[in-house]
Amino acid sequence: MLLPGFAMLFFSYFKELVGKEVTVELKNDLAITGILHSVDQYLNIKLENTRVVDEAKYPHMLSVKNCFIRGSVVRYVQLPPDGVDVDILHDATRREARGA
Amino acid sequence: MSWAGPDNFPATSLADNLDKKLLVILRDGRKLVGTLRSFDQFANVVLERAIERIIVGELYCDLPLGLYIIRGENVVLIGELDVESEELPPHMVCVTPSEIKLAQKAEKDATELKGTMRKRMEFLDLD
């Protein structure tokens, strides 16, 4: 995989979150909640059982239940508070920083 | 998009969506609907029988586009349209292209007016 060092860390981190419910906020302000189905090296995200946060504002998303989100358009990924093991993340980050 | 994940992990691929009716949202806010025929690792996409769905408030209009190749950098989201459920809320009204263009212009003028009014208020620097 031809990935820069830190992208590998977040890719691995997101892989741990597969199956959890997340809210992805995009750069165009659209926010979508769904179960994380998969992620790839570009941090593209596939969500299942999606629902839009502000449904009335985005009527065209009514029947969309699964979607693919291009990594380049993601602003935030909101996680469940217990979805993060901060210590493990800390250690991984320190290791990456040392290696880079 | 990785074709073969190293740990038999569900890699993100649009292959599951081939030949399905999809909604593609572009960076400029356009919403295209069409059948996915092809894609690549950059999320470049070929949509067959594509239409542009223009929505202004309660009004909408579908403009036929034909066969489209979309450059991946413009793609925001690709959503699978559920065949079982309605694509749009039932209260929405389908109108002609000229009517939707009028509605778009009216919406644009309204936001511009709001913008200029806000600028005037900011200039006054009221607190």
PDB file of N, CA and C in Angstrom, chain A residues 1 11 14-15 18 26 28 30 32 37-42 44-46 59-70 72-73, chain B residues 1 7 9-14 16 23 25 31 41-43 55 72-73 75-82 85-89 92:
ATOM      1  N   MET A   1       0.845  -1.203   0.000  1.00  0.00           N
ATOM      2  CA  MET A   1       0.000   0.000   0.000  1.00  0.00           C
ATOM      3  C   MET A   1       0.869   1.237   0.000  1.00  0.00           C
ATOM      4  N   PHE A  11      -6.441   4.907   8.827  1.00  0.00           N
ATOM      5  CA  PHE A  11      -7.079   3.805   8.131  1.00  0.00           C
ATOM      6  C   PHE A  11      -7.278   2.632   9.094  1.00  0.00           C
ATOM      7  N   PHE A  14      -9.984   3.527  11.669  1.00  0.00           N
ATOM      8  CA  PHE A  14     -11.357   3.409  11.172  1.00  0.00           C
ATOM      9  C   PHE A  14     -11.767   1.957  10.999  1.00  0.00           C
ATOM     10  N   LYS A  15     -10.817   1.118  10.649  1.00  0.00           N
ATOM     11  CA  LYS A  15     -11.150  -0.303  10.512  1.00  0.00           C
ATOM     12  C   LYS A  15     -11.673  -0.852  11.845  1.00  0.00           C
ATOM     13  N   VAL A  18     -15.461  -0.199  12.317  1.00  0.00           N
ATOM     14  CA  VAL A  18     -16.470  -0.784  11.429  1.00  0.00           C
ATOM     15  C   VAL A  18     -17.546  -1.465  12.272  1.00  0.00           C
ATOM     16  N   LEU A  26     -19.915  16.526   6.174  1.00  0.00           N
ATOM     17  CA  LEU A  26     -19.184  16.791   4.943  1.00  0.00           C
ATOM     18  C   LEU A  26     -18.866  18.265   4.815  1.00  0.00           C
ATOM     19  N   ASN A  28     -19.711  20.175   2.551  1.00  0.00           N
ATOM     20  CA  ASN A  28     -20.854  20.962   2.068  1.00  0.00           C
ATOM     21  C   ASN A  28     -21.929  21.080   3.133  1.00  0.00           C
ATOM     22  N   LEU A  30     -23.535  18.916   4.790  1.00  0.00           N
ATOM     23  CA  LEU A  30     -24.457  17.784   4.946  1.00  0.00           C
ATOM     24  C   LEU A  30     -23.898  16.847   6.018  1.00  0.00           C
ATOM     25  N   ILE A  32     -24.476  13.076   7.890  1.00  0.00           N
ATOM     26  CA  ILE A  32     -25.166  11.804   7.719  1.00  0.00           C
ATOM     27  C   ILE A  32     -24.784  10.856   8.840  1.00  0.00           C
ATOM     28  N   HIS A  37     -19.623   0.873   7.405  1.00  0.00           N
ATOM     29  CA  HIS A  37     -19.545  -0.440   6.748  1.00  0.00           C
ATOM     30  C   HIS A  37     -18.118  -0.757   6.350  1.00  0.00           C
ATOM     31  N   SER A  38     -17.459   0.242   5.765  1.00  0.00           N
ATOM     32  CA  SER A  38     -16.076  -0.010   5.348  1.00  0.00           C
ATOM     33  C   SER A  38     -15.360   1.301   5.109  1.00  0.00           C
ATOM     34  N   VAL A  39     -14.054   1.204   5.059  1.00  0.00           N
ATOM     35  CA  VAL A  39     -13.218   2.357   4.804  1.00  0.00           C
ATOM     36  C   VAL A  39     -12.057   1.859   3.958  1.00  0.00           C
ATOM     37  N   ASP A  40     -11.415   2.776   3.204  1.00  0.00           N
ATOM     38  CA  ASP A  40     -10.282   2.318   2.400  1.00  0.00           C
ATOM     39  C   ASP A  40      -9.097   3.247   2.604  1.00  0.00           C
ATOM     40  N   GLN A  41      -8.036   3.015   1.839  1.00  0.00           N
ATOM     41  CA  GLN A  41      -6.793   3.751   2.059  1.00  0.00           C
ATOM     42  C   GLN A  41      -6.943   5.244   1.800  1.00  0.00           C
ATOM     43  N   TYR A  42      -7.941   5.649   1.011  1.00  0.00           N
ATOM     44  CA  TYR A  42      -8.161   7.075   0.788  1.00  0.00           C
ATOM     45  C   TYR A  42      -9.090   7.660   1.849  1.00  0.00           C
ATOM     46  N   ASN A  44     -12.067   6.931   2.057  1.00  0.00           N
ATOM     47  CA  ASN A  44     -13.434   6.908   1.569  1.00  0.00           C
ATOM     48  C   ASN A  44     -14.222   6.090   2.574  1.00  0.00           C
ATOM     49  N   ILE A  45     -15.493   6.444   2.753  1.00  0.00           N
ATOM     50  CA  ILE A  45     -16.312   5.805   3.780  1.00  0.00           C
ATOM     51  C   ILE A  45     -17.580   5.246   3.152  1.00  0.00           C
ATOM     52  N   LYS A  46     -17.952   4.056   3.567  1.00  0.00           N
ATOM     53  CA  LYS A  46     -19.242   3.510   3.155  1.00  0.00           C
ATOM     54  C   LYS A  46     -20.092   3.369   4.399  1.00  0.00           C
ATOM     55  N   PRO A  59     -34.382  16.758   0.957  1.00  0.00           N
ATOM     56  CA  PRO A  59     -35.430  15.791   0.597  1.00  0.00           C
ATOM     57  C   PRO A  59     -34.962  14.713  -0.374  1.00  0.00           C
ATOM     58  N   HIS A  60     -33.949  15.020  -1.180  1.00  0.00           N
ATOM     59  CA  HIS A  60     -33.488  14.044  -2.170  1.00  0.00           C
ATOM     60  C   HIS A  60     -32.816  12.851  -1.523  1.00  0.00           C
ATOM     61  N   MET A  61     -32.444  12.973  -0.239  1.00  0.00           N
ATOM     62  CA  MET A  61     -31.761  11.877   0.450  1.00  0.00           C
ATOM     63  C   MET A  61     -32.746  10.927   1.123  1.00  0.00           C
ATOM     64  N   LEU A  62     -34.051  11.169   0.896  1.00  0.00           N
ATOM     65  CA  LEU A  62     -35.066  10.417   1.637  1.00  0.00           C
ATOM     66  C   LEU A  62     -34.918   8.911   1.508  1.00  0.00           C
ATOM     67  N   SER A  63     -34.717   8.416   0.274  1.00  0.00           N
ATOM     68  CA  SER A  63     -34.704   6.958   0.109  1.00  0.00           C
ATOM     69  C   SER A  63     -33.293   6.378   0.087  1.00  0.00           C
ATOM     70  N   VAL A  64     -32.298   7.200   0.384  1.00  0.00           N
ATOM     71  CA  VAL A  64     -30.923   6.693   0.401  1.00  0.00           C
ATOM     72  C   VAL A  64     -30.658   6.031   1.742  1.00  0.00           C
ATOM     73  N   LYS A  65     -30.356   4.717   1.691  1.00  0.00           N
ATOM     74  CA  LYS A  65     -30.104   3.994   2.946  1.00  0.00           C
ATOM     75  C   LYS A  65     -28.649   3.570   3.075  1.00  0.00           C
ATOM     76  N   ASN A  66     -27.955   3.491   1.933  1.00  0.00           N
ATOM     77  CA  ASN A  66     -26.525   3.168   1.958  1.00  0.00           C
ATOM     78  C   ASN A  66     -25.816   4.171   1.077  1.00  0.00           C
ATOM     79  N   CYS A  67     -24.646   4.615   1.507  1.00  0.00           N
ATOM     80  CA  CYS A  67     -23.949   5.530   0.618  1.00  0.00           C
ATOM     81  C   CYS A  67     -22.445   5.398   0.724  1.00  0.00           C
ATOM     82  N   PHE A  68     -21.809   5.845  -0.335  1.00  0.00           N
ATOM     83  CA  PHE A  68     -20.362   5.895  -0.436  1.00  0.00           C
ATOM     84  C   PHE A  68     -19.984   7.363  -0.358  1.00  0.00           C
ATOM     85  N   ILE A  69     -19.073   7.702   0.546  1.00  0.00           N
ATOM     86  CA  ILE A  69     -18.651   9.090   0.707  1.00  0.00           C
ATOM     87  C   ILE A  69     -17.175   9.194   0.371  1.00  0.00           C
ATOM     88  N   ARG A  70     -16.856  10.096  -0.556  1.00  0.00           N
ATOM     89  CA  ARG A  70     -15.469  10.272  -0.957  1.00  0.00           C
ATOM     90  C   ARG A  70     -14.685  10.885   0.199  1.00  0.00           C
ATOM     91  N   SER A  72     -12.209  12.773   0.368  1.00  0.00           N
ATOM     92  CA  SER A  72     -11.758  14.156   0.226  1.00  0.00           C
ATOM     93  C   SER A  72     -12.805  15.177   0.653  1.00  0.00           C
ATOM     94  N   VAL A  73     -14.074  14.750   0.805  1.00  0.00           N
ATOM     95  CA  VAL A  73     -15.113  15.728   1.132  1.00  0.00           C
ATOM     96  C   VAL A  73     -15.537  15.679   2.593  1.00  0.00           C
TER      97      VAL A  73
ATOM     98  N   MET B   1      -9.806   2.902  -3.967  1.00  0.00           N
ATOM     99  CA  MET B   1     -10.601   1.759  -3.502  1.00  0.00           C
ATOM    100  C   MET B   1      -9.767   0.510  -3.654  1.00  0.00           C
ATOM    101  N   ASP B   7      -6.780  -8.240   5.053  1.00  0.00           N
ATOM    102  CA  ASP B   7      -7.288  -9.110   6.106  1.00  0.00           C
ATOM    103  C   ASP B   7      -8.730  -9.550   5.862  1.00  0.00           C
ATOM    104  N   PHE B   9     -11.141  -7.953   4.840  1.00  0.00           N
ATOM    105  CA  PHE B   9     -11.903  -6.901   5.485  1.00  0.00           C
ATOM    106  C   PHE B   9     -12.769  -6.250   4.408  1.00  0.00           C
ATOM    107  N   PRO B  10     -14.051  -5.867   4.720  1.00  0.00           N
ATOM    108  CA  PRO B  10     -14.929  -5.320   3.668  1.00  0.00           C
ATOM    109  C   PRO B  10     -14.365  -4.018   3.110  1.00  0.00           C
ATOM    110  N   ALA B  11     -13.649  -4.090   1.990  1.00  0.00           N
ATOM    111  CA  ALA B  11     -13.063  -2.893   1.404  1.00  0.00           C
ATOM    112  C   ALA B  11     -14.148  -2.049   0.770  1.00  0.00           C
ATOM    113  N   THR B  12     -13.923  -0.759   0.721  1.00  0.00           N
ATOM    114  CA  THR B  12     -14.899   0.147   0.144  1.00  0.00           C
ATOM    115  C   THR B  12     -14.818   0.059  -1.364  1.00  0.00           C
ATOM    116  N   SER B  13     -15.859  -0.497  -1.968  1.00  0.00           N
ATOM    117  CA  SER B  13     -15.846  -0.628  -3.401  1.00  0.00           C
ATOM    118  C   SER B  13     -17.235  -0.308  -3.920  1.00  0.00           C
ATOM    119  N   LEU B  14     -17.265   0.307  -5.083  1.00  0.00           N
ATOM    120  CA  LEU B  14     -18.560   0.621  -5.681  1.00  0.00           C
ATOM    121  C   LEU B  14     -19.097  -0.552  -6.496  1.00  0.00           C
ATOM    122  N   ASP B  16     -20.500  -3.194  -5.603  1.00  0.00           N
ATOM    123  CA  ASP B  16     -21.832  -3.638  -5.161  1.00  0.00           C
ATOM    124  C   ASP B  16     -22.934  -2.790  -5.765  1.00  0.00           C
ATOM    125  N   LEU B  23     -27.927   7.959  -6.589  1.00  0.00           N
ATOM    126  CA  LEU B  23     -27.937   9.409  -6.483  1.00  0.00           C
ATOM    127  C   LEU B  23     -26.490   9.841  -6.304  1.00  0.00           C
ATOM    128  N   ILE B  25     -24.174  13.132  -5.590  1.00  0.00           N
ATOM    129  CA  ILE B  25     -24.155  14.555  -5.242  1.00  0.00           C
ATOM    130  C   ILE B  25     -22.776  15.091  -5.589  1.00  0.00           C
ATOM    131  N   LYS B  31     -27.473  17.402  -8.096  1.00  0.00           N
ATOM    132  CA  LYS B  31     -27.830  16.025  -7.740  1.00  0.00           C
ATOM    133  C   LYS B  31     -28.157  15.292  -9.031  1.00  0.00           C
ATOM    134  N   GLN B  41     -10.635   3.816  -9.277  1.00  0.00           N
ATOM    135  CA  GLN B  41     -10.131   4.091  -7.921  1.00  0.00           C
ATOM    136  C   GLN B  41     -10.236   5.567  -7.557  1.00  0.00           C
ATOM    137  N   PHE B  42     -10.457   6.460  -8.514  1.00  0.00           N
ATOM    138  CA  PHE B  42     -10.578   7.884  -8.200  1.00  0.00           C
ATOM    139  C   PHE B  42     -12.038   8.288  -7.992  1.00  0.00           C
ATOM    140  N   ALA B  43     -12.925   7.300  -8.009  1.00  0.00           N
ATOM    141  CA  ALA B  43     -14.371   7.548  -7.964  1.00  0.00           C
ATOM    142  C   ALA B  43     -14.856   8.262  -9.213  1.00  0.00           C
ATOM    143  N   ILE B  55     -34.024  20.767  -7.165  1.00  0.00           N
ATOM    144  CA  ILE B  55     -35.025  20.925  -6.107  1.00  0.00           C
ATOM    145  C   ILE B  55     -34.961  22.352  -5.574  1.00  0.00           C
ATOM    146  N   GLY B  72     -14.051  12.029 -10.727  1.00  0.00           N
ATOM    147  CA  GLY B  72     -14.152  11.691  -9.309  1.00  0.00           C
ATOM    148  C   GLY B  72     -13.961  12.837  -8.353  1.00  0.00           C
ATOM    149  N   GLU B  73     -13.103  13.819  -8.715  1.00  0.00           N
ATOM    150  CA  GLU B  73     -12.825  14.893  -7.757  1.00  0.00           C
ATOM    151  C   GLU B  73     -14.062  15.731  -7.470  1.00  0.00           C
ATOM    152  N   VAL B  75     -17.067  14.417  -7.042  1.00  0.00           N
ATOM    153  CA  VAL B  75     -18.070  13.602  -6.354  1.00  0.00           C
ATOM    154  C   VAL B  75     -18.004  13.848  -4.857  1.00  0.00           C
ATOM    155  N   VAL B  76     -19.160  14.119  -4.260  1.00  0.00           N
ATOM    156  CA  VAL B  76     -19.253  14.221  -2.801  1.00  0.00           C
ATOM    157  C   VAL B  76     -19.744  12.903  -2.240  1.00  0.00           C
ATOM    158  N   LEU B  77     -20.844  12.428  -2.777  1.00  0.00           N
ATOM    159  CA  LEU B  77     -21.488  11.266  -2.188  1.00  0.00           C
ATOM    160  C   LEU B  77     -22.169  10.474  -3.273  1.00  0.00           C
ATOM    161  N   ILE B  78     -22.153   9.150  -3.132  1.00  0.00           N
ATOM    162  CA  ILE B  78     -22.909   8.284  -4.037  1.00  0.00           C
ATOM    163  C   ILE B  78     -23.848   7.459  -3.175  1.00  0.00           C
ATOM    164  N   GLY B  79     -25.143   7.674  -3.355  1.00  0.00           N
ATOM    165  CA  GLY B  79     -26.118   7.013  -2.497  1.00  0.00           C
ATOM    166  C   GLY B  79     -26.948   6.020  -3.279  1.00  0.00           C
ATOM    167  N   GLU B  80     -27.203   4.878  -2.655  1.00  0.00           N
ATOM    168  CA  GLU B  80     -28.023   3.869  -3.304  1.00  0.00           C
ATOM    169  C   GLU B  80     -29.474   4.207  -3.047  1.00  0.00           C
ATOM    170  N   LEU B  81     -30.248   4.387  -4.117  1.00  0.00           N
ATOM    171  CA  LEU B  81     -31.663   4.721  -3.956  1.00  0.00           C
ATOM    172  C   LEU B  81     -32.438   3.439  -3.722  1.00  0.00           C
ATOM    173  N   ASP B  82     -33.124   3.398  -2.580  1.00  0.00           N
ATOM    174  CA  ASP B  82     -33.882   2.224  -2.197  1.00  0.00           C
ATOM    175  C   ASP B  82     -35.108   2.076  -3.093  1.00  0.00           C
ATOM    176  N   SER B  85     -38.684   2.407  -1.355  1.00  0.00           N
ATOM    177  CA  SER B  85     -39.264   3.640  -0.806  1.00  0.00           C
ATOM    178  C   SER B  85     -39.264   4.764  -1.827  1.00  0.00           C
ATOM    179  N   GLU B  86     -40.050   5.776  -1.511  1.00  0.00           N
ATOM    180  CA  GLU B  86     -40.200   6.936  -2.387  1.00  0.00           C
ATOM    181  C   GLU B  86     -38.903   7.732  -2.415  1.00  0.00           C
ATOM    182  N   GLU B  87     -38.543   8.201  -3.605  1.00  0.00           N
ATOM    183  CA  GLU B  87     -37.290   8.947  -3.716  1.00  0.00           C
ATOM    184  C   GLU B  87     -37.411  10.345  -3.137  1.00  0.00           C
ATOM    185  N   LEU B  88     -38.623  10.871  -3.170  1.00  0.00           N
ATOM    186  CA  LEU B  88     -38.843  12.222  -2.668  1.00  0.00           C
ATOM    187  C   LEU B  88     -40.076  12.226  -1.780  1.00  0.00           C
ATOM    188  N   PRO B  89     -40.162  13.161  -0.821  1.00  0.00           N
ATOM    189  CA  PRO B  89     -41.377  13.274   0.005  1.00  0.00           C
ATOM    190  C   PRO B  89     -42.590  13.514  -0.888  1.00  0.00           C
ATOM    191  N   MET B  92     -43.986  16.969  -2.494  1.00  0.00           N
ATOM    192  CA  MET B  92     -43.243  17.767  -3.456  1.00  0.00           C
ATOM    193  C   MET B  92     -43.912  17.748  -4.822  1.00  0.00           C
TER     194      MET B  92
END
